[in-house]
Amino acid sequence: MTATNTIVKKCEKPNEPYWRRLVWHRIMTVTSAKPQKRRLGRRLQHKMTELALMWMAGLGAALACMSATGSKVLQEIPRHPVEAYARRRRSNLDRIILAEHEEAALGAECLQILGTVVGMSAATAWLASQDSDMTTSSFALFSASSTIVVLAINLWIPWAVNKLFAAPFVYHTWPLWWVAQKITWPLTIGVKVVGEFFRRLAGRPEQDDPDDEELFEDEIRSVLTAGLRDGVLEAAAGEMIEGVMELGDTDVSDVMTPRSRVDALESKTSFTEMVRFVITVRRTRIPVYDGSLDQILGVLYVKDLLPELAKDNAEERKTLAQLLRPPWFIPSTKSLDAMLREFLATRKHLAIVVNEYEGMVGVVTIEDVLEEIVGEIVDEYDRDDGENLIRLSDTILETSGDARIDELNERLGLSLPDEEDFDTIGGLLMRRLGRIPAEGESVAQDGVVVTVLEANARQVKRVRLEWGGAA
């Protein structure tokens, strides 16, 4: 007989109705089962807590992975693929994406941090609920597994998606990132506050927002860097694109042939002397002046001269004045991108550069502009730089006075100053001395001793550079 039946028997009275005895029996049965139900409830609650923690860890990891991928793609957003992807779907969503991608990337980063914290906290709590006495081996296994999961979520998967599916991903998930930037804006206020604090701490002035052209150039440079890093672009192609972008920041005066080095003809030159001069200078277009280079009359095209050489009768040949084509004058402050457009529009290849006082300061050709894009263009008549630079030892070199300082610094690893009012080694000497130096004079500058080997009353022709132990 069970304990319940015993209790019921003791409580029963001989003449008590049956229904009352049945009620007592049920009460005692329920009372005796309460401890067992409590144990079952606690186990059920424990299992539900474990399941909730597993779900929280999984959702946190998914949120972190999605947000990390969105942040990576939005920070390195591929402009042209996104535009092309939107164009194929006849949508203007690309304009909104490209205009607001920076704010959306910040919101995605906030969600990434939130998801990582939630996931790691839930995973740690779940592990603690499984084994209260954690051993060193189980802790090490948990740490290693967590590291792999975090790397996969925050690095491996975002990198792969950004490389392979950037445009489709950002196009189809944009509504999520738009919402993310709206709901996380309180968390992004700290970025502006901390940025302003460090700006003031560094003592830097407030900068205006860059214009669209600067943003576009920065974006192109980012694409170039990524292309060079991934091997999609060659270094030469990157330099050419960089040269095109810098055309607007470079003036004609920076690339022109200066007045002192211009090969020009005097208008009263005889036909025989003119032919001899053309053969000597090996130019295809030669400016012609009257008395002074400030009085340019026109430009002689050698191809116009060739038909006259074929005439046997000297009297039938045209004079120099008749062979001239009208000169084209341009200011020295004109940018190279505008200069290149005008070269292409006018189909001319040489222009006379003048200053604000209408004085001739040099000439510029289409080749000078193109060399800023593709690098030095050398033909069979150009002087080789190797012949101009003569190395006497590892720290002693001879070169011409018109050697450019930036090229010497790059080639020899020097740090000679390259200022706005001079860009050649001869110009440096004249600036330091305040006059044209004589042969044998020396100037020490930034660890380099420059000695004049040959000079005349107008220019420095040849110098010797000594640095390091030789100086």
Short mmCIF file of C-alpha atoms in Angstrom, two decimals:
data_model
loop_
_atom_site.label_atom_id
_atom_site.label_comp_id
_atom_site.label_asym_id
_atom_site.label_seq_id
_atom_site.Cartn_x
_atom_site.Cartn_y
_atom_site.Cartn_z
CA MET A 1 0.00 0.00 0.00
CA THR A 2 1.37 3.41 -0.96
CA ALA A 3 1.79 6.38 1.33
CA THR A 4 -1.01 8.19 -0.40
CA ASN A 5 -3.45 5.34 0.15
CA THR A 6 -2.45 5.17 3.82
CA ILE A 7 -3.09 8.88 4.31
CA VAL A 8 -6.43 8.59 2.50
CA LYS A 9 -7.44 5.67 4.69
CA LYS A 10 -6.58 7.60 7.83
CA CYS A 11 -8.59 10.61 6.65
CA GLU A 12 -11.60 8.64 5.55
CA LYS A 13 -14.60 8.23 7.86
CA PRO A 14 -16.79 5.10 7.64
CA ASN A 15 -19.97 6.96 6.85
CA GLU A 16 -18.33 9.69 4.63
CA PRO A 17 -19.77 9.99 1.10
CA TYR A 18 -17.81 8.53 -1.79
CA TRP A 19 -17.34 11.80 -3.63
CA ARG A 20 -15.64 13.36 -0.59
CA ARG A 21 -13.25 10.41 -0.29
CA LEU A 22 -12.42 10.78 -4.01
CA VAL A 23 -11.59 14.49 -3.59
CA TRP A 24 -9.25 13.74 -0.70
CA HIS A 25 -7.53 11.13 -2.79
CA ARG A 26 -6.86 13.59 -5.65
CA ILE A 27 -5.54 16.28 -3.29
CA MET A 28 -3.08 13.94 -1.71
CA THR A 29 -1.94 12.59 -5.09
CA VAL A 30 -1.17 16.11 -6.40
CA THR A 31 0.59 17.10 -3.20
CA SER A 32 2.93 14.14 -3.33
CA ALA A 33 3.85 14.87 -7.03
CA LYS A 34 4.92 18.55 -6.51
CA PRO A 35 8.67 17.91 -5.82
CA GLN A 36 8.96 15.80 -8.97
CA LYS A 37 7.26 18.48 -11.08
CA ARG A 38 9.54 21.15 -9.65
CA ARG A 39 12.61 19.17 -10.73
CA LEU A 40 11.11 18.68 -14.18
CA GLY A 41 10.33 22.41 -14.45
CA ARG A 42 13.86 23.40 -13.52
CA ARG A 43 15.31 21.05 -16.17
CA LEU A 44 12.90 22.42 -18.76
CA GLN A 45 13.81 26.02 -17.83
CA HIS A 46 17.52 25.16 -18.10
CA LYS A 47 17.05 23.66 -21.56
CA MET A 48 15.05 26.67 -22.72
CA THR A 49 17.78 29.01 -21.46
CA GLU A 50 20.43 27.05 -23.36
CA LEU A 51 18.33 27.14 -26.50
CA ALA A 52 17.80 30.91 -26.14
CA LEU A 53 21.52 31.49 -25.68
CA MET A 54 22.30 29.39 -28.77
CA TRP A 55 19.81 31.39 -30.79
CA MET A 56 21.24 34.68 -29.49
CA ALA A 57 24.78 33.58 -30.38
CA GLY A 58 23.68 32.54 -33.87
CA LEU A 59 21.72 35.74 -34.52
CA GLY A 60 24.60 37.87 -33.21
CA ALA A 61 27.06 36.08 -35.49
CA ALA A 62 24.72 36.48 -38.49
CA LEU A 63 24.23 40.19 -37.77
CA ALA A 64 27.98 40.71 -37.37
CA CYS A 65 28.76 38.84 -40.59
CA MET A 66 26.15 40.71 -42.62
CA SER A 67 27.17 44.08 -41.17
CA ALA A 68 30.90 43.42 -41.66
CA THR A 69 30.26 42.54 -45.30
CA GLY A 70 28.15 45.65 -45.80
CA SER A 71 30.75 47.86 -44.14
CA LYS A 72 33.55 46.43 -46.31
CA VAL A 73 31.60 46.85 -49.57
CA LEU A 74 30.31 50.33 -48.71
CA GLN A 75 33.78 51.59 -47.74
CA GLU A 76 35.35 50.32 -50.98
CA ILE A 77 32.27 50.77 -53.12
CA PRO A 78 32.99 50.15 -56.84
CA ARG A 79 31.44 53.18 -58.52
CA HIS A 80 31.26 52.04 -62.13
CA PRO A 81 30.11 48.44 -61.47
CA VAL A 82 27.30 49.76 -59.26
CA GLU A 83 26.25 52.25 -61.95
CA ALA A 84 26.31 49.54 -64.61
CA TYR A 85 24.35 47.11 -62.41
CA ALA A 86 21.67 49.74 -61.70
CA ARG A 87 21.54 50.75 -65.37
CA ARG A 88 20.84 47.14 -66.41
CA ARG A 89 17.85 47.18 -64.05
CA ARG A 90 16.74 50.62 -65.24
CA SER A 91 17.06 52.08 -61.76
CA ASN A 92 18.48 55.29 -60.32
CA LEU A 93 19.32 53.66 -56.99
CA ASP A 94 23.03 53.94 -57.74
CA ARG A 95 22.88 57.72 -57.29
CA ILE A 96 21.50 57.36 -53.76
CA ILE A 97 24.01 54.63 -52.91
CA LEU A 98 27.01 56.64 -54.12
CA ALA A 99 25.79 59.78 -52.33
CA GLU A 100 25.12 58.17 -48.92
CA HIS A 101 27.47 55.18 -48.81
CA GLU A 102 29.83 56.70 -46.21
CA GLU A 103 27.07 57.25 -43.63
CA ALA A 104 25.67 53.80 -44.37
CA ALA A 105 29.11 52.23 -43.89
CA LEU A 106 29.34 53.86 -40.45
CA GLY A 107 25.94 52.46 -39.50
CA ALA A 108 26.97 49.01 -40.70
CA GLU A 109 30.11 49.18 -38.54
CA CYS A 110 27.97 49.96 -35.49
CA LEU A 111 25.77 46.93 -36.21
CA GLN A 112 28.88 44.81 -36.72
CA ILE A 113 30.22 45.72 -33.27
CA LEU A 114 26.78 45.17 -31.70
CA GLY A 115 26.38 41.76 -33.34
CA THR A 116 29.88 40.66 -32.33
CA VAL A 117 29.32 41.65 -28.68
CA VAL A 118 25.92 39.93 -28.49
CA GLY A 119 27.19 36.78 -30.18
CA MET A 120 30.31 36.43 -28.03
CA SER A 121 28.40 37.17 -24.79
CA ALA A 122 25.70 34.60 -25.59
CA ALA A 123 28.29 31.99 -26.59
CA THR A 124 30.23 32.53 -23.36
CA ALA A 125 27.06 32.25 -21.25
CA TRP A 126 26.03 29.05 -23.07
CA LEU A 127 29.46 27.51 -22.46
CA ALA A 128 29.26 28.41 -18.77
CA SER A 129 25.83 26.76 -18.51
CA GLN A 130 27.19 23.54 -19.99
CA ASP A 131 30.09 23.05 -17.64
CA SER A 132 30.45 24.99 -14.40
CA ASP A 133 33.94 23.59 -13.80
CA MET A 134 35.67 24.60 -17.05
CA THR A 135 39.03 22.97 -17.64
CA THR A 136 42.04 24.54 -19.31
CA SER A 137 41.65 22.36 -22.40
CA SER A 138 37.97 23.25 -22.87
CA PHE A 139 38.75 26.95 -22.45
CA ALA A 140 41.56 26.73 -25.03
CA LEU A 141 39.25 24.91 -27.46
CA PHE A 142 36.58 27.57 -26.97
CA SER A 143 39.10 30.39 -27.53
CA ALA A 144 40.47 28.83 -30.72
CA SER A 145 36.99 28.16 -32.11
CA SER A 146 35.89 31.71 -31.28
CA THR A 147 38.94 33.18 -33.03
CA ILE A 148 38.23 31.22 -36.21
CA VAL A 149 34.55 32.19 -36.17
CA VAL A 150 35.36 35.89 -35.60
CA LEU A 151 37.93 35.85 -38.43
CA ALA A 152 35.46 34.21 -40.79
CA ILE A 153 32.67 36.63 -39.87
CA ASN A 154 34.64 39.87 -39.85
CA LEU A 155 37.34 39.23 -42.46
CA TRP A 156 37.16 36.20 -44.71
CA ILE A 157 33.51 36.34 -45.79
CA PRO A 158 33.39 40.18 -46.25
CA TRP A 159 36.60 40.11 -48.28
CA ALA A 160 35.31 37.36 -50.59
CA VAL A 161 31.91 39.04 -51.13
CA ASN A 162 33.55 42.42 -51.80
CA LYS A 163 35.88 40.87 -54.37
CA LEU A 164 33.27 38.79 -56.22
CA PHE A 165 29.77 40.24 -55.67
CA ALA A 166 30.22 43.84 -54.51
CA ALA A 167 27.81 45.56 -56.92
CA PRO A 168 24.89 43.06 -56.63
CA PHE A 169 25.32 42.83 -52.86
CA VAL A 170 25.20 46.57 -52.17
CA TYR A 171 22.39 47.09 -54.69
CA HIS A 172 20.04 44.46 -53.22
CA THR A 173 20.86 45.11 -49.56
CA TRP A 174 20.81 48.91 -49.72
CA PRO A 175 17.42 49.24 -47.91
CA LEU A 176 18.96 47.42 -44.93
CA TRP A 177 21.93 49.81 -44.79
CA TRP A 178 19.69 52.84 -45.24
CA VAL A 179 17.67 51.72 -42.20
CA ALA A 180 20.88 50.92 -40.32
CA GLN A 181 22.23 54.43 -40.73
CA LYS A 182 18.94 55.88 -39.46
CA ILE A 183 18.63 53.73 -36.33
CA THR A 184 22.32 53.89 -35.37
CA TRP A 185 22.80 57.63 -35.77
CA PRO A 186 23.01 58.17 -31.95
CA LEU A 187 25.96 55.76 -31.88
CA THR A 188 27.75 57.61 -34.70
CA ILE A 189 27.69 60.96 -32.91
CA GLY A 190 30.80 59.86 -31.06
CA VAL A 191 32.71 59.79 -34.36
CA LYS A 192 32.16 63.51 -34.89
CA VAL A 193 32.81 64.37 -31.24
CA VAL A 194 36.07 62.39 -31.08
CA GLY A 195 37.14 63.69 -34.50
CA GLU A 196 36.57 67.29 -33.42
CA PHE A 197 38.44 66.66 -30.16
CA PHE A 198 41.52 65.29 -31.94
CA ARG A 199 41.38 68.07 -34.56
CA ARG A 200 41.54 70.71 -31.85
CA LEU A 201 44.16 68.73 -29.95
CA ALA A 202 46.35 68.67 -33.08
CA GLY A 203 45.70 72.38 -33.71
CA ARG A 204 44.50 71.86 -37.26
CA PRO A 205 42.11 74.36 -38.86
CA GLU A 206 38.63 73.37 -39.91
CA GLN A 207 38.57 72.16 -43.51
CA ASP A 208 35.75 72.75 -45.91
CA ASP A 209 34.21 69.76 -47.60
CA PRO A 210 36.13 68.86 -50.76
CA ASP A 211 34.38 69.54 -54.02
CA ASP A 212 33.06 66.86 -56.33
CA GLU A 213 36.18 66.92 -58.50
CA GLU A 214 38.47 66.21 -55.54
CA LEU A 215 36.18 63.42 -54.36
CA PHE A 216 36.17 61.91 -57.82
CA GLU A 217 39.97 62.04 -58.01
CA ASP A 218 40.28 60.45 -54.57
CA GLU A 219 37.93 57.70 -55.68
CA ILE A 220 39.96 57.06 -58.83
CA ARG A 221 43.15 56.88 -56.76
CA SER A 222 41.47 54.35 -54.46
CA VAL A 223 40.47 52.25 -57.45
CA LEU A 224 44.01 52.53 -58.83
CA THR A 225 45.49 51.40 -55.54
CA ALA A 226 43.13 48.44 -55.39
CA GLY A 227 43.84 47.55 -59.02
CA LEU A 228 47.60 47.68 -58.52
CA ARG A 229 47.33 45.63 -55.33
CA ASP A 230 45.19 42.95 -57.00
CA GLY A 231 47.33 42.88 -60.13
CA VAL A 232 44.51 44.09 -62.40
CA LEU A 233 46.49 47.19 -63.44
CA GLU A 234 50.14 47.46 -64.32
CA ALA A 235 52.30 50.12 -62.70
CA ALA A 236 52.78 51.94 -66.03
CA ALA A 237 49.01 52.20 -66.55
CA GLY A 238 48.58 53.54 -63.03
CA GLU A 239 51.21 56.22 -63.63
CA MET A 240 49.47 57.26 -66.86
CA ILE A 241 46.09 57.64 -65.15
CA GLU A 242 47.74 59.57 -62.32
CA GLY A 243 49.38 61.83 -64.92
CA VAL A 244 46.02 62.56 -66.55
CA MET A 245 44.50 63.58 -63.21
CA GLU A 246 47.40 65.93 -62.47
CA LEU A 247 47.15 67.79 -65.78
CA GLY A 248 44.72 70.28 -64.27
CA ASP A 249 47.17 71.08 -61.45
CA THR A 250 50.14 71.72 -63.75
CA ASP A 251 50.75 74.94 -65.74
CA VAL A 252 52.33 75.31 -69.15
CA SER A 253 55.28 77.09 -67.53
CA ASP A 254 56.18 73.86 -65.72
CA VAL A 255 56.77 71.84 -68.91
CA MET A 256 57.68 74.40 -71.58
CA THR A 257 61.09 74.79 -73.18
CA PRO A 258 62.44 78.04 -71.62
CA ARG A 259 63.37 81.02 -73.73
CA SER A 260 67.10 80.50 -73.30
CA ARG A 261 66.88 77.05 -74.89
CA VAL A 262 64.51 77.84 -77.76
CA ASP A 263 65.92 77.23 -81.25
CA ALA A 264 64.65 80.14 -83.34
CA LEU A 265 65.50 81.82 -86.66
CA GLU A 266 66.02 85.51 -87.38
CA SER A 267 63.69 86.70 -90.15
CA LYS A 268 66.55 88.08 -92.27
CA THR A 269 68.35 84.71 -92.45
CA SER A 270 69.26 83.69 -96.00
CA PHE A 271 67.87 80.55 -97.57
CA THR A 272 71.19 78.70 -97.41
CA GLU A 273 71.74 79.61 -93.74
CA MET A 274 68.15 78.67 -92.98
CA VAL A 275 68.65 75.18 -94.46
CA ARG A 276 71.91 74.78 -92.56
CA PHE A 277 70.22 75.85 -89.30
CA VAL A 278 67.33 73.40 -89.82
CA ILE A 279 69.79 70.55 -90.38
CA THR A 280 71.73 71.50 -87.25
CA VAL A 281 68.83 71.82 -84.79
CA ARG A 282 66.79 68.90 -86.24
CA ARG A 283 63.45 70.54 -85.38
CA THR A 284 60.22 70.18 -87.36
CA ARG A 285 58.76 73.55 -86.25
CA ILE A 286 60.96 76.58 -85.67
CA PRO A 287 59.83 80.02 -84.39
CA VAL A 288 60.98 83.00 -86.49
CA TYR A 289 61.55 86.41 -84.89
CA ASP A 290 62.40 89.94 -85.99
CA GLY A 291 65.29 91.37 -84.01
CA SER A 292 64.22 89.90 -80.64
CA LEU A 293 62.44 86.77 -79.41
CA ASP A 294 59.74 89.07 -78.06
CA GLN A 295 58.83 89.84 -81.69
CA ILE A 296 57.75 86.45 -83.04
CA LEU A 297 56.58 86.71 -86.64
CA GLY A 298 55.53 83.14 -87.22
CA VAL A 299 56.53 79.47 -87.21
CA LEU A 300 58.48 77.69 -89.95
CA TYR A 301 57.29 74.15 -90.70
CA VAL A 302 60.13 72.08 -92.14
CA LYS A 303 57.68 70.14 -94.31
CA ASP A 304 56.82 73.47 -96.01
CA LEU A 305 60.52 73.96 -96.70
CA LEU A 306 61.08 70.59 -98.42
CA PRO A 307 59.19 71.44 -101.68
CA GLU A 308 61.32 74.57 -102.02
CA LEU A 309 64.53 72.54 -101.75
CA ALA A 310 63.38 70.43 -104.70
CA LYS A 311 63.25 73.48 -106.97
CA ASP A 312 66.38 73.86 -109.09
CA ASN A 313 65.80 77.54 -109.78
CA ALA A 314 66.61 79.53 -106.65
CA GLU A 315 64.52 82.46 -107.88
CA GLU A 316 61.38 80.33 -107.82
CA ARG A 317 61.82 79.47 -104.15
CA LYS A 318 59.68 81.21 -101.57
CA THR A 319 61.31 83.48 -99.04
CA LEU A 320 61.35 82.72 -95.32
CA ALA A 321 58.60 85.26 -94.71
CA GLN A 322 56.38 83.54 -97.29
CA LEU A 323 56.86 80.14 -95.67
CA LEU A 324 55.80 81.25 -92.19
CA ARG A 325 52.58 80.15 -90.55
CA PRO A 326 50.79 82.41 -88.02
CA PRO A 327 52.11 82.11 -84.46
CA TRP A 328 49.88 80.90 -81.64
CA PHE A 329 50.38 82.71 -78.33
CA ILE A 330 49.21 81.27 -75.02
CA PRO A 331 49.69 82.49 -71.41
CA SER A 332 52.20 80.74 -69.18
CA THR A 333 49.49 80.13 -66.54
CA LYS A 334 47.29 77.96 -68.76
CA SER A 335 46.71 74.49 -67.30
CA LEU A 336 47.90 71.45 -69.21
CA ASP A 337 44.46 69.86 -69.50
CA ALA A 338 43.14 73.02 -71.21
CA MET A 339 46.30 73.15 -73.33
CA LEU A 340 45.84 69.57 -74.52
CA ARG A 341 42.22 70.23 -75.48
CA GLU A 342 43.27 73.27 -77.49
CA PHE A 343 46.06 71.32 -79.20
CA LEU A 344 43.51 68.73 -80.30
CA ALA A 345 40.92 71.33 -81.33
CA THR A 346 43.29 73.54 -83.36
CA ARG A 347 45.38 70.62 -84.71
CA LYS A 348 48.52 72.60 -83.92
CA HIS A 349 51.56 71.12 -82.22
CA LEU A 350 53.52 74.19 -81.06
CA ALA A 351 52.55 77.33 -79.16
CA ILE A 352 54.51 80.42 -78.11
CA VAL A 353 54.31 80.99 -74.34
CA VAL A 354 54.12 84.60 -73.15
CA ASN A 355 53.97 86.23 -69.72
CA GLU A 356 51.69 88.97 -68.45
CA TYR A 357 53.89 91.63 -70.11
CA GLU A 358 53.59 89.93 -73.51
CA GLY A 359 57.21 88.87 -73.38
CA MET A 360 58.11 85.53 -74.90
CA VAL A 361 59.16 83.10 -72.12
CA GLY A 362 59.32 79.81 -74.04
CA VAL A 363 57.56 77.36 -76.32
CA VAL A 364 55.39 74.34 -75.56
CA THR A 365 54.57 71.41 -77.82
CA ILE A 366 51.95 68.70 -77.68
CA GLU A 367 54.80 66.29 -76.94
CA ASP A 368 55.58 68.23 -73.75
CA VAL A 369 52.01 67.73 -72.54
CA LEU A 370 51.81 64.06 -73.52
CA GLU A 371 55.07 63.35 -71.67
CA GLU A 372 53.30 64.32 -68.46
CA ILE A 373 50.95 61.39 -69.10
CA VAL A 374 53.07 58.67 -70.70
CA GLY A 375 56.53 59.68 -69.49
CA GLU A 376 59.57 60.80 -71.45
CA ILE A 377 59.22 60.40 -75.23
CA VAL A 378 62.66 59.90 -76.77
CA ASP A 379 63.27 59.81 -80.50
CA GLU A 380 66.44 59.12 -82.45
CA TYR A 381 67.55 62.75 -82.26
CA ASP A 382 66.98 63.35 -78.54
CA ARG A 383 69.99 63.50 -76.26
CA ASP A 384 70.25 60.55 -73.91
CA ASP A 385 70.25 61.46 -70.22
CA GLY A 386 72.87 58.81 -69.69
CA GLU A 387 75.26 60.88 -71.77
CA ASN A 388 74.41 64.01 -69.77
CA LEU A 389 75.09 62.42 -66.36
CA ILE A 390 78.66 61.25 -65.84
CA ARG A 391 79.38 59.31 -62.65
CA LEU A 392 82.96 59.72 -61.50
CA SER A 393 82.39 57.62 -58.36
CA ASP A 394 79.56 56.52 -56.08
CA THR A 395 79.34 60.01 -54.55
CA ILE A 396 80.65 62.28 -57.34
CA LEU A 397 78.75 63.14 -60.52
CA GLU A 398 78.98 65.65 -63.35
CA THR A 399 75.92 66.98 -65.14
CA SER A 400 74.67 69.97 -67.09
CA GLY A 401 73.48 73.14 -65.41
CA ASP A 402 69.94 72.63 -66.71
CA ALA A 403 69.54 69.23 -65.02
CA ARG A 404 66.24 69.17 -63.12
CA ILE A 405 66.56 69.01 -59.34
CA ASP A 406 63.58 66.68 -58.83
CA GLU A 407 65.09 64.13 -61.23
CA LEU A 408 68.48 64.33 -59.50
CA ASN A 409 66.85 63.87 -56.09
CA GLU A 410 64.90 60.85 -57.29
CA ARG A 411 67.83 59.23 -59.10
CA LEU A 412 70.54 59.91 -56.52
CA GLY A 413 68.52 59.91 -53.31
CA LEU A 414 69.35 63.55 -52.52
CA SER A 415 67.18 66.20 -50.85
CA LEU A 416 68.07 69.37 -52.74
CA PRO A 417 65.35 72.07 -52.55
CA ASP A 418 63.01 72.41 -55.51
CA GLU A 419 61.19 75.73 -55.16
CA GLU A 420 58.76 77.62 -57.38
CA ASP A 421 61.27 80.14 -58.75
CA PHE A 422 63.82 77.54 -59.88
CA ASP A 423 63.81 73.86 -60.81
CA THR A 424 67.33 73.27 -62.21
CA ILE A 425 70.69 72.91 -60.54
CA GLY A 426 71.86 76.09 -62.29
CA GLY A 427 68.83 77.95 -60.92
CA LEU A 428 69.71 76.76 -57.41
CA LEU A 429 73.22 78.20 -57.74
CA MET A 430 71.95 81.56 -59.00
CA ARG A 431 69.40 81.73 -56.18
CA ARG A 432 72.01 81.03 -53.51
CA LEU A 433 74.61 83.45 -54.89
CA GLY A 434 72.26 86.11 -56.22
CA ARG A 435 74.17 86.19 -59.51
CA ILE A 436 75.48 83.93 -62.27
CA PRO A 437 78.36 81.98 -60.72
CA ALA A 438 81.81 81.84 -62.25
CA GLU A 439 83.78 78.72 -63.06
CA GLY A 440 85.31 77.10 -59.97
CA GLU A 441 82.78 78.51 -57.47
CA SER A 442 81.16 76.05 -55.06
CA VAL A 443 77.95 76.05 -53.02
CA ALA A 444 77.10 73.63 -50.20
CA GLN A 445 73.41 72.74 -49.91
CA ASP A 446 71.82 69.98 -47.77
CA GLY A 447 74.97 67.86 -47.65
CA VAL A 448 75.75 68.31 -51.36
CA VAL A 449 78.64 70.43 -52.69
CA VAL A 450 77.90 71.84 -56.17
CA THR A 451 80.93 73.12 -58.09
CA VAL A 452 80.67 75.08 -61.35
CA LEU A 453 82.81 73.49 -64.06
CA GLU A 454 81.69 75.59 -67.03
CA ALA A 455 79.72 78.83 -67.24
CA ASN A 456 79.37 81.97 -69.30
CA ALA A 457 77.86 85.39 -68.75
CA ARG A 458 74.32 84.04 -69.23
CA GLN A 459 74.11 80.57 -67.79
CA VAL A 460 75.70 77.69 -65.90
CA LYS A 461 76.61 75.00 -68.43
CA ARG A 462 78.17 72.21 -66.37
CA VAL A 463 78.53 71.35 -62.68
CA ARG A 464 79.97 68.67 -60.42
CA LEU A 465 78.00 67.26 -57.48
CA GLU A 466 79.72 65.72 -54.44
CA TRP A 467 77.87 64.23 -51.48
CA GLY A 468 78.37 61.75 -48.68
CA GLY A 469 82.00 61.12 -47.84
CA ALA A 470 83.20 63.06 -50.90
CA ALA A 471 81.58 66.27 -49.63
#
